[in-house]
Tab-separated table of C-alpha atoms and ligand atoms in Angstrom:
chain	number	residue	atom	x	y	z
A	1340	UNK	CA	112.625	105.527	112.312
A	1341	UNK	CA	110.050	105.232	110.041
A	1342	UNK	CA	106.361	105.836	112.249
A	1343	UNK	CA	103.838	104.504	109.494
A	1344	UNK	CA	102.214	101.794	108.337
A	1345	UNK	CA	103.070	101.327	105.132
A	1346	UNK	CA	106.933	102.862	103.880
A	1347	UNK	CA	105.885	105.840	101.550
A	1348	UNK	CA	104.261	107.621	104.509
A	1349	UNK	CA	106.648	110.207	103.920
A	1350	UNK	CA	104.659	112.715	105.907
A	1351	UNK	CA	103.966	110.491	108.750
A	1352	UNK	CA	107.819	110.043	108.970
A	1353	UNK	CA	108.874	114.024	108.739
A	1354	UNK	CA	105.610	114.497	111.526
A	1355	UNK	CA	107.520	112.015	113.549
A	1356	UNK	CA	110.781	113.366	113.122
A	1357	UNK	CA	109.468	116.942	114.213
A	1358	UNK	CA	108.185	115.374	117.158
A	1359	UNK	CA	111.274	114.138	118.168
A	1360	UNK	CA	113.117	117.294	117.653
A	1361	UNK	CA	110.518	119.534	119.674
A	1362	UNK	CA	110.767	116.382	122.409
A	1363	UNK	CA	114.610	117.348	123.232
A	1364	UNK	CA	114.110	121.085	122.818
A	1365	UNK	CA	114.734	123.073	126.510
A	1366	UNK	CA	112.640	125.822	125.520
A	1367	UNK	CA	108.829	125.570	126.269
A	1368	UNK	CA	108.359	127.670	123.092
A	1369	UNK	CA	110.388	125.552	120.358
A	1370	UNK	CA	108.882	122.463	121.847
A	1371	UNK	CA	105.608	123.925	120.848
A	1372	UNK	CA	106.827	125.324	117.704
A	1373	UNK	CA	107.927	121.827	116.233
A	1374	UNK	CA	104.794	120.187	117.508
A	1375	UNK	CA	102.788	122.400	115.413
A	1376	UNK	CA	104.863	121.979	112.619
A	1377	UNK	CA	104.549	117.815	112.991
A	1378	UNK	CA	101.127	118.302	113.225
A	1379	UNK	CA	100.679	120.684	110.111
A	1380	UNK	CA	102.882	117.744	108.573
A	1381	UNK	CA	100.221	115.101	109.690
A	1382	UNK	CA	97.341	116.887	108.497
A	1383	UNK	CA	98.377	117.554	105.125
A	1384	UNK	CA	95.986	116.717	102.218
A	1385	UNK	CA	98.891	115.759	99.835
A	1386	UNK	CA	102.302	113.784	100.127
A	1387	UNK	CA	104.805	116.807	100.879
A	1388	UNK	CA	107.194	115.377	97.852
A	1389	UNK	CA	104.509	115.825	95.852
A	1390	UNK	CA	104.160	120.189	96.648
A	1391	UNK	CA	107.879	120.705	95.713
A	1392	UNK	CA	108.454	122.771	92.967
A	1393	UNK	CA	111.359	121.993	89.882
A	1394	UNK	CA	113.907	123.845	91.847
A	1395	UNK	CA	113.639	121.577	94.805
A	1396	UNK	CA	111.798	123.807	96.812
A	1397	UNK	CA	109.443	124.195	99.066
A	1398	UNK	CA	106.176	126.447	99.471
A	1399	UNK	CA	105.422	128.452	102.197
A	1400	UNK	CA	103.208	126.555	104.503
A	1401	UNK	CA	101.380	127.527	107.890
A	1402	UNK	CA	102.695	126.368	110.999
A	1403	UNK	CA	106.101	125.736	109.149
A	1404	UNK	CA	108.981	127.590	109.973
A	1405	UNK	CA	112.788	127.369	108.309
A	1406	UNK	CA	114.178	124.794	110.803
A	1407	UNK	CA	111.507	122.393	110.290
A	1408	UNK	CA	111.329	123.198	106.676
A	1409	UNK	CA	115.024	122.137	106.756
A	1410	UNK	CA	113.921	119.002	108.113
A	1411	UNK	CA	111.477	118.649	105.834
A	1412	UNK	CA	114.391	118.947	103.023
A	1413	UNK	CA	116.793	116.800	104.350
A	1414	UNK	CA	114.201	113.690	104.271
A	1415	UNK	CA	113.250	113.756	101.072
A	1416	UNK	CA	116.809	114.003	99.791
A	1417	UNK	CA	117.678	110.988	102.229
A	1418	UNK	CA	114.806	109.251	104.145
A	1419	UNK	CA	116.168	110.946	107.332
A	1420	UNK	CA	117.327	113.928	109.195
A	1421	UNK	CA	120.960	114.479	110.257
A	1422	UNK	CA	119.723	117.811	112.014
A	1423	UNK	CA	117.127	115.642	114.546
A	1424	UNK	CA	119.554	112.950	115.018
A	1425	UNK	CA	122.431	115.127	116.195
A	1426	UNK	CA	119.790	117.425	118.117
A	1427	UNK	CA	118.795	114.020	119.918
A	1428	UNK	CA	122.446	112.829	120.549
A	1429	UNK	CA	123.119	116.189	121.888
A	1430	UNK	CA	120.268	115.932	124.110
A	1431	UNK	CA	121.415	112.274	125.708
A	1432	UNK	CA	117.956	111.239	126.478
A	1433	UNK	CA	117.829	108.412	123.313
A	1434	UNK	CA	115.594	105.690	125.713
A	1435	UNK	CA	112.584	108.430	125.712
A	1436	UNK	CA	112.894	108.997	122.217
A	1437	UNK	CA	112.844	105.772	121.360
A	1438	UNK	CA	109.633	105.131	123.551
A	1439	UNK	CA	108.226	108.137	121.996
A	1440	UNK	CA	108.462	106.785	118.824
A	1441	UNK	CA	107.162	102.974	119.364
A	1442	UNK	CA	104.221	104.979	120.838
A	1443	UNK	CA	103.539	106.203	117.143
A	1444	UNK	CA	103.681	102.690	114.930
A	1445	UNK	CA	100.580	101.918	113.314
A	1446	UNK	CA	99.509	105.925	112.449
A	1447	UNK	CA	98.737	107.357	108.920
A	1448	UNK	CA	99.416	110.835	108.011
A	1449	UNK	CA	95.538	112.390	106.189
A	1450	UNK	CA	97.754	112.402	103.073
A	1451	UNK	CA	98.508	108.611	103.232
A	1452	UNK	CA	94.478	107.745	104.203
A	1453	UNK	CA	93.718	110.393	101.074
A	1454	UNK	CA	96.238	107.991	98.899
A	1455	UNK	CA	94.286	104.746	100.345
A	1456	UNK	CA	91.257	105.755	99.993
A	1457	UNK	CA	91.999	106.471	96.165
A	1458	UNK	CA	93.278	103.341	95.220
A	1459	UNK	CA	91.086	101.281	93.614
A	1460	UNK	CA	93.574	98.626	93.962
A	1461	UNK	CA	92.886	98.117	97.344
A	1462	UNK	CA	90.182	95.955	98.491
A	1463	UNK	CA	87.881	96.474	101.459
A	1464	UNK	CA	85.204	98.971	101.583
A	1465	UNK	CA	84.970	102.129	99.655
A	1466	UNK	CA	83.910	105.901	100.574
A	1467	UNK	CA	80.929	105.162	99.406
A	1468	UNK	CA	80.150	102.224	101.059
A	1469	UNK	CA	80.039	103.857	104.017
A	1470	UNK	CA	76.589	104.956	104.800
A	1471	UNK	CA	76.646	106.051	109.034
A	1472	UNK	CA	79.084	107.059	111.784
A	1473	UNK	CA	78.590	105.059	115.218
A	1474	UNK	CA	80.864	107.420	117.229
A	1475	UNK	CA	80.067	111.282	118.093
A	1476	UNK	CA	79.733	113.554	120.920
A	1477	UNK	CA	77.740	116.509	121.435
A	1478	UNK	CA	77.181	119.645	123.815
A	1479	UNK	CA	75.729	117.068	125.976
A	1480	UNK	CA	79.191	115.713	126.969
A	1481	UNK	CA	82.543	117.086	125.245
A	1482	UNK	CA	81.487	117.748	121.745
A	1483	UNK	CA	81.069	121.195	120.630
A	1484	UNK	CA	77.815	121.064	118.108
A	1485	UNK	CA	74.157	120.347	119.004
A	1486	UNK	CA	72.595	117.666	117.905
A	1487	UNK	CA	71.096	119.170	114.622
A	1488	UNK	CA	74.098	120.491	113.942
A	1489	UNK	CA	75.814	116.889	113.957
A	1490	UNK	CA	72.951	115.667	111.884
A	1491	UNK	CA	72.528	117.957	109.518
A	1492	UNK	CA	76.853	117.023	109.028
A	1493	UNK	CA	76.477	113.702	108.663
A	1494	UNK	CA	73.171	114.189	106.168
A	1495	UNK	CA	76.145	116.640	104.196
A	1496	UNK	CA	78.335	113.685	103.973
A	1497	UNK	CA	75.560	111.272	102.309
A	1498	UNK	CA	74.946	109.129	105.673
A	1499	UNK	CA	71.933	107.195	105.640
A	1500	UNK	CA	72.144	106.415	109.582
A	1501	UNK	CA	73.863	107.782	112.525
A	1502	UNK	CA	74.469	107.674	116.085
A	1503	UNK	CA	75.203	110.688	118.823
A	1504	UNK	CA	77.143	108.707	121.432
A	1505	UNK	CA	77.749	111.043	124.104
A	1506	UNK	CA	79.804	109.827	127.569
A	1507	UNK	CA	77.063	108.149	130.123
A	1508	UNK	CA	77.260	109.812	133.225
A	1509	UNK	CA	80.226	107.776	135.218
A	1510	UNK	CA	82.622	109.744	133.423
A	1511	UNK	CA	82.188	113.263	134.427
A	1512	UNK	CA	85.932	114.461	133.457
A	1513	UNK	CA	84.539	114.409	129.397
A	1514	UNK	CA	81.107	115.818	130.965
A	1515	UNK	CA	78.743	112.190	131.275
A	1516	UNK	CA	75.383	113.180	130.538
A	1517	UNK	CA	72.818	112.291	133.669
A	1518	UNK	CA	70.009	110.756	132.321
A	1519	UNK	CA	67.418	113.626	132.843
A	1520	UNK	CA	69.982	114.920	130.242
A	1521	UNK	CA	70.023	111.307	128.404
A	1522	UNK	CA	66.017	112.180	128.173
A	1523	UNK	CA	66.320	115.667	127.326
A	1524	UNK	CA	68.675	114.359	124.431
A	1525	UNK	CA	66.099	112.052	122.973
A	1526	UNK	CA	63.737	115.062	122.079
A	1527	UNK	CA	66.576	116.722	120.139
A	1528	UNK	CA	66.938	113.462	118.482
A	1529	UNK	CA	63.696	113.132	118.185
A	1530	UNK	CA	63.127	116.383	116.243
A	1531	UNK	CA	65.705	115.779	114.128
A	1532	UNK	CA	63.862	112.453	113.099
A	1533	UNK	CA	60.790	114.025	112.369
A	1534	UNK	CA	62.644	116.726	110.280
A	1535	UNK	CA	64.294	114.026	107.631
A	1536	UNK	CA	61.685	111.319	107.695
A	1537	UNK	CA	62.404	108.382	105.678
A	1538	UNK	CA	65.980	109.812	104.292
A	1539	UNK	CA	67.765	110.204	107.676
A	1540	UNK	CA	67.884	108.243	110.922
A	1541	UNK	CA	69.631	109.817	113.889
A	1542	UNK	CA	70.013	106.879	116.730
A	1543	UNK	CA	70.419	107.322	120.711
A	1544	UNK	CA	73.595	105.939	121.478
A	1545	UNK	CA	75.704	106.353	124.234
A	1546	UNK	CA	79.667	105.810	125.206
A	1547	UNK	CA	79.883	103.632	128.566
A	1548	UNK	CA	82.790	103.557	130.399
A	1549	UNK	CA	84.029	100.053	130.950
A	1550	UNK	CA	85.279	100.297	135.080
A	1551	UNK	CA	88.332	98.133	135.994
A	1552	UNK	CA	86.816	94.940	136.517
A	1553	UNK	CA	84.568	95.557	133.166
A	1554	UNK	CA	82.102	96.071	134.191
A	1555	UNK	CA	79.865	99.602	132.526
A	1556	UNK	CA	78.931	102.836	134.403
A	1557	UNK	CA	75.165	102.458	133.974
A	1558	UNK	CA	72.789	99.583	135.192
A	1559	UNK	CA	71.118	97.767	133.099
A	1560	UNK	CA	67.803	99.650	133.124
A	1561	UNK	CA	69.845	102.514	131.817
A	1562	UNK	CA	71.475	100.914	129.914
A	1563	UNK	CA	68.046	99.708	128.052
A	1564	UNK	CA	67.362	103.237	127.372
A	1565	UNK	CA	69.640	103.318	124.583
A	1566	UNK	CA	69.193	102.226	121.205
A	1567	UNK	CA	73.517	101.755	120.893
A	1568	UNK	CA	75.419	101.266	123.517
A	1569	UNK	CA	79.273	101.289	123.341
A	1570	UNK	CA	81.697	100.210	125.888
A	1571	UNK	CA	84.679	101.765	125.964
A	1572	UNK	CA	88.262	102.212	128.108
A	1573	UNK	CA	89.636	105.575	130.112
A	1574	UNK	CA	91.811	104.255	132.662
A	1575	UNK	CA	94.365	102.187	133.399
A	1576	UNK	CA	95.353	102.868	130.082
A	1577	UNK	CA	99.486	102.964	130.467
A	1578	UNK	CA	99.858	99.871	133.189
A	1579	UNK	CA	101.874	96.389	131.789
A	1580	UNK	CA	99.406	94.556	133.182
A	1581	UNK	CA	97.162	92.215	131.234
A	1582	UNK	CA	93.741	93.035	130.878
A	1583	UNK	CA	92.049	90.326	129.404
A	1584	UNK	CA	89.104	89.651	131.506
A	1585	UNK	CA	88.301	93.254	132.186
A	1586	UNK	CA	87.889	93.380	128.337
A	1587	UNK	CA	85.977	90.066	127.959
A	1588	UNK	CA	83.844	90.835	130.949
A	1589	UNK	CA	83.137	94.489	128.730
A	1590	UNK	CA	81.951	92.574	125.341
A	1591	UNK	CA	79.926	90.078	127.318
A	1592	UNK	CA	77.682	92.674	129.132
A	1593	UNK	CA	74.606	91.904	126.937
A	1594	UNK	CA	73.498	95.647	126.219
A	1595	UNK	CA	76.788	96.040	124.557
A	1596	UNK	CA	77.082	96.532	120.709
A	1597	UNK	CA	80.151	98.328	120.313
A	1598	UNK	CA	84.077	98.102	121.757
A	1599	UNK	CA	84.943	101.688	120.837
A	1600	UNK	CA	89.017	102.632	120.615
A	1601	UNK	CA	89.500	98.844	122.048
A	1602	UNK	CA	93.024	99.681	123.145
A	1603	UNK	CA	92.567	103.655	124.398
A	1604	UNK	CA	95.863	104.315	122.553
A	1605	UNK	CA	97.488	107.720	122.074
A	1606	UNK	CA	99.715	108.842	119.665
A	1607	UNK	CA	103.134	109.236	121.356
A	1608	UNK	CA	101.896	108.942	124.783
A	1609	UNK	CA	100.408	106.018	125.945
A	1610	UNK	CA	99.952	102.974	124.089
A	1611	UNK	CA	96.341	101.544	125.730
A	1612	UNK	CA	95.309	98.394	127.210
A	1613	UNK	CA	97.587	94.892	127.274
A	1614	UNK	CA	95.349	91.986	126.517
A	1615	UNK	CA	95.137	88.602	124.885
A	1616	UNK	CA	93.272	90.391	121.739
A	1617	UNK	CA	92.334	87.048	119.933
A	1618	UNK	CA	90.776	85.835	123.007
A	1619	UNK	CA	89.236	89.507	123.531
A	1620	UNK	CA	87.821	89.283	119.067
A	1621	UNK	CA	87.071	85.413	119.441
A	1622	UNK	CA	84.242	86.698	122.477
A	1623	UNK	CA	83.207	89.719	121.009
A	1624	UNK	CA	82.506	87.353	117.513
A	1625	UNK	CA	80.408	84.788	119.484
A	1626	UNK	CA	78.481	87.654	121.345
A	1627	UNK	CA	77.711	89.574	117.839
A	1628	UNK	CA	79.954	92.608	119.453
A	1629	UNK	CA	81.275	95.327	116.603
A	1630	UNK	CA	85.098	96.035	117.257
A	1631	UNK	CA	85.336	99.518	116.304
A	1632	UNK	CA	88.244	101.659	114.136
A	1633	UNK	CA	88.189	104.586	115.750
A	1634	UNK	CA	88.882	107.448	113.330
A	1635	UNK	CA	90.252	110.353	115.877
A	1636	UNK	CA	94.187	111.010	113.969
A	1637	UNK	CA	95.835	110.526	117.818
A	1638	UNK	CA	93.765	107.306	118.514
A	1639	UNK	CA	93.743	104.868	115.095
A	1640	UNK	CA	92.337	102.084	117.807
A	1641	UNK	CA	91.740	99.208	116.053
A	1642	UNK	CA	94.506	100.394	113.188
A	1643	UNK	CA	95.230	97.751	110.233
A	1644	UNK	CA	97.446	95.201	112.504
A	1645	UNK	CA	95.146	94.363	114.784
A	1646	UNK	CA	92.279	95.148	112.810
A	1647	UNK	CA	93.075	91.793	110.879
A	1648	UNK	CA	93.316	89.579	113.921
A	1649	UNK	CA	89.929	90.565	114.526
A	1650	UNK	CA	88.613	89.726	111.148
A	1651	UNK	CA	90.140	86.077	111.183
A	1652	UNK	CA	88.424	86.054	114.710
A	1653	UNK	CA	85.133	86.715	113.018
A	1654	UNK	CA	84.426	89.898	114.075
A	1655	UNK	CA	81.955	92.587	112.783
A	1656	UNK	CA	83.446	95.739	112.473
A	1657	UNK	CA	82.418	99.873	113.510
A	1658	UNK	CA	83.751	102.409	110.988
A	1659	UNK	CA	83.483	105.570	113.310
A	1660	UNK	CA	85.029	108.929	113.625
A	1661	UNK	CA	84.653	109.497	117.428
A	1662	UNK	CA	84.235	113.623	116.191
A	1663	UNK	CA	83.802	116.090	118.641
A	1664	UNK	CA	82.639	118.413	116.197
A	1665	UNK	CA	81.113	118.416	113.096
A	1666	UNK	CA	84.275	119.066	111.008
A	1667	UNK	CA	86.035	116.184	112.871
A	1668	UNK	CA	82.742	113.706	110.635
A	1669	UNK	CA	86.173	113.551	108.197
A	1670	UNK	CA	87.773	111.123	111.077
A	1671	UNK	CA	85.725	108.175	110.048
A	1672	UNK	CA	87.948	108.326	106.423
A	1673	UNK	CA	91.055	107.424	108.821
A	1674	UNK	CA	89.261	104.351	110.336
A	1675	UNK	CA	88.336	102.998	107.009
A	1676	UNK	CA	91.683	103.535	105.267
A	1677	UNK	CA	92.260	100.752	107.868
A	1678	UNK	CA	89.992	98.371	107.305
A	1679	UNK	CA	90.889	99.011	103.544
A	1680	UNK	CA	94.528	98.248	104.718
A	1681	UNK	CA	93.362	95.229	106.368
A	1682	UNK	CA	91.194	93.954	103.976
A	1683	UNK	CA	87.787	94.228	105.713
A	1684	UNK	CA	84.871	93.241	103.232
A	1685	UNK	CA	82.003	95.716	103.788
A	1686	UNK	CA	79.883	92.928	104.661
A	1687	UNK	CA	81.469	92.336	107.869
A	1688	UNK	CA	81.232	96.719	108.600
A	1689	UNK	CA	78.120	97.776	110.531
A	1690	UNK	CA	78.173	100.794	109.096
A	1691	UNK	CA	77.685	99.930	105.963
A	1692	UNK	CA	74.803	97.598	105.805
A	1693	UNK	CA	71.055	98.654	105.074
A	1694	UNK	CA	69.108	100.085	108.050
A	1695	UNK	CA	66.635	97.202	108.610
A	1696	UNK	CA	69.704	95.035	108.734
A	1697	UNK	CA	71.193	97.429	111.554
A	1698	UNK	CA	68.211	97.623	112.976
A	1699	UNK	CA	67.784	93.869	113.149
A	1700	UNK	CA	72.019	93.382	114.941
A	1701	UNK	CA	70.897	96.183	117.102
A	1702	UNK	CA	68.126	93.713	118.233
A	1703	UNK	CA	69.583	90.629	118.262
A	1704	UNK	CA	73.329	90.720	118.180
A	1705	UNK	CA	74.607	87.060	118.238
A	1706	UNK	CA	74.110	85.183	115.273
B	2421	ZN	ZN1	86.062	107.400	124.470
């Protein structure tokens, strides 16, 4: 039953309990109603055991109603819910469900990345050690913020270095920027450089979409244009199929520097790309390619499981949000409760290194 990582992820567990009881609801309305209330769940700052008061009860909180609130009550008396298990027998359909909920192993609630972030137990790299986010979109694709807007975020957060990665122009469903708007782009970034001088470097990346045989959606001249270019998968994204040599052919291409959300996961609804990973890791290693944690709360692609394959493959590692706005910077905190998780030394984390160092991969990848 349980959807988390690790077994105190008691909001992760009522988020996917709500989930399932808004899955087998026949009105429109209360399927929406419970989805909000998972996702209210999900986002909380604090374990909801923890904002009981001494009478056992609960405070009023937005997007909760009394059913789910009920819910809420009966799993932290007893680590489940009668109510969602009868609503699902009632309902007959227990195969979906039980997809449904496969689709969600390997997600943290905020509250359980706030808990991992604070333990100092836990090895692997700290808040602080991350200095830059390699994953962000702008107005020029599907983000909502300029780019000073985006910059002048990340500079709030403390980041040394940062890349705006909007969608290259094969992808025109998420709004691929042409590249008269790729050059148009460069003078915002420009400008932004000039602003923060020595204190703040804002790179040109871009987000490639890796076609079905691998291969990207901009030639290599393009491609050149860039000073960080990641590949990344959105399609075939649900088949059975193995996709091993699409995603080898990706991390081979030699502009390549990034495998952003490796899988293309989705919470509860899809679970991404079939592929011999090690093999997929063991090429990227050899090739100097950054397997990315992707940060967005519904992707968690690389989370902690396969996130440690890759580090006894060699790999380097991106620490990125993947925000579409500037609130969303928050993401990257998800990706590196990860790699704390799986026991990531900063070393291996692009994201945290120096700038001439980043500078220097950026150059010459393979080692
Ligand atoms: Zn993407």
């Amino acid at each position: 039953m349980a959807d988390a990582d690790t077994p105190g992820d008691v909001n992760a567990v009522i988020a996917g309990l709500l989930r399932d009881l808004g899955a087998v609801q026949a009105m429109r309305p209360k399927r929406f109603a419970y989805r909000r209330a998972a996702a209210a769940v999900q986002s909380l700052e604090q374990s909801i055991g923890a904002l009981v008061d001494a009478n056992g009860a609960l405070p009023k909180m937005p997007g909760i109603g009394p059913a789910s609130a009920r819910v809420i009550r009966e799993v932290l008396e007893t680590g489940g819910s009668a109510t969602v298990e009868a609503a699902i027998d009632a309902a007959g359909d227990h195969a979906e469900i039980v997809r449904q909920r496969s689709l969600r192993q390997g997600f943290l609630s905020r509250a359980e990345v706030v808990r991992i972030l604070g333990d100092a137990g836990l090895p692997g790299p700290a808040l602080a050690d991350h200095r830059g986010d390699f994953q962000m979109h702008s107005e020029f694709s599907d983000g909502s913020a300029t780019v000073a807007e985006l910059a002048a975020a990340c500079v709030a957060r403390g980041y040394r270095v940062a890349a705006i990665t909007d969608h290259s122009h094969g992808l025109t469903i998420a709004g691929g920027m042409t590249m008269a708007e790729a050059a148009e782009q460069r003078r915002a970034i420009d400008r932004v450089n000039a602003e923060y001088g020595a204190t703040f470097r804002l790179l040109q990346g871009v987000e490639a979409n890796i076609d079905a045989d691998g291969r990207l959606d901009l030639t290599d001249d393009e491609a050149a244009q860039f000073e960080l270019v990641l590949a990344a998968p959105h399609s075939r994204l649900r088949r059975a199929e193995d996709q091993t040599t699409r995603m080898v052919t990706a991390v081979r291409h030699p502009h390549v520097r990034i495998l952003a959300h490796p899988r293309g996961r989705m919470a509860g609804v899809r679970g991404g790309v079939v592929a011999d990973w090690r093999q997929v890791f063991e090429t990227a290693a050899r090739h100097g390619v950054a397997i990315e944690l992707d940060g967005d709360p519904a992707r968690q692609d690389l989370d902690a499981g396969l996130a440690a394959l890759a580090l006894e493959a060699g790999c380097l590692f991106a620490v990125d949000s993947d925000a579409h706005s500037p609130e969303q910077l928050s993401y990257a905190e998800t990706a590196l409760a990860h790699a704390r998780l799986a026991s990531i030394p900063a070393d291996r984390i692009v994201n945290c290194w120096p700038l001439d160092r980043l500078l220097d991969w950026l150059a010459r990848p393979a080692r």
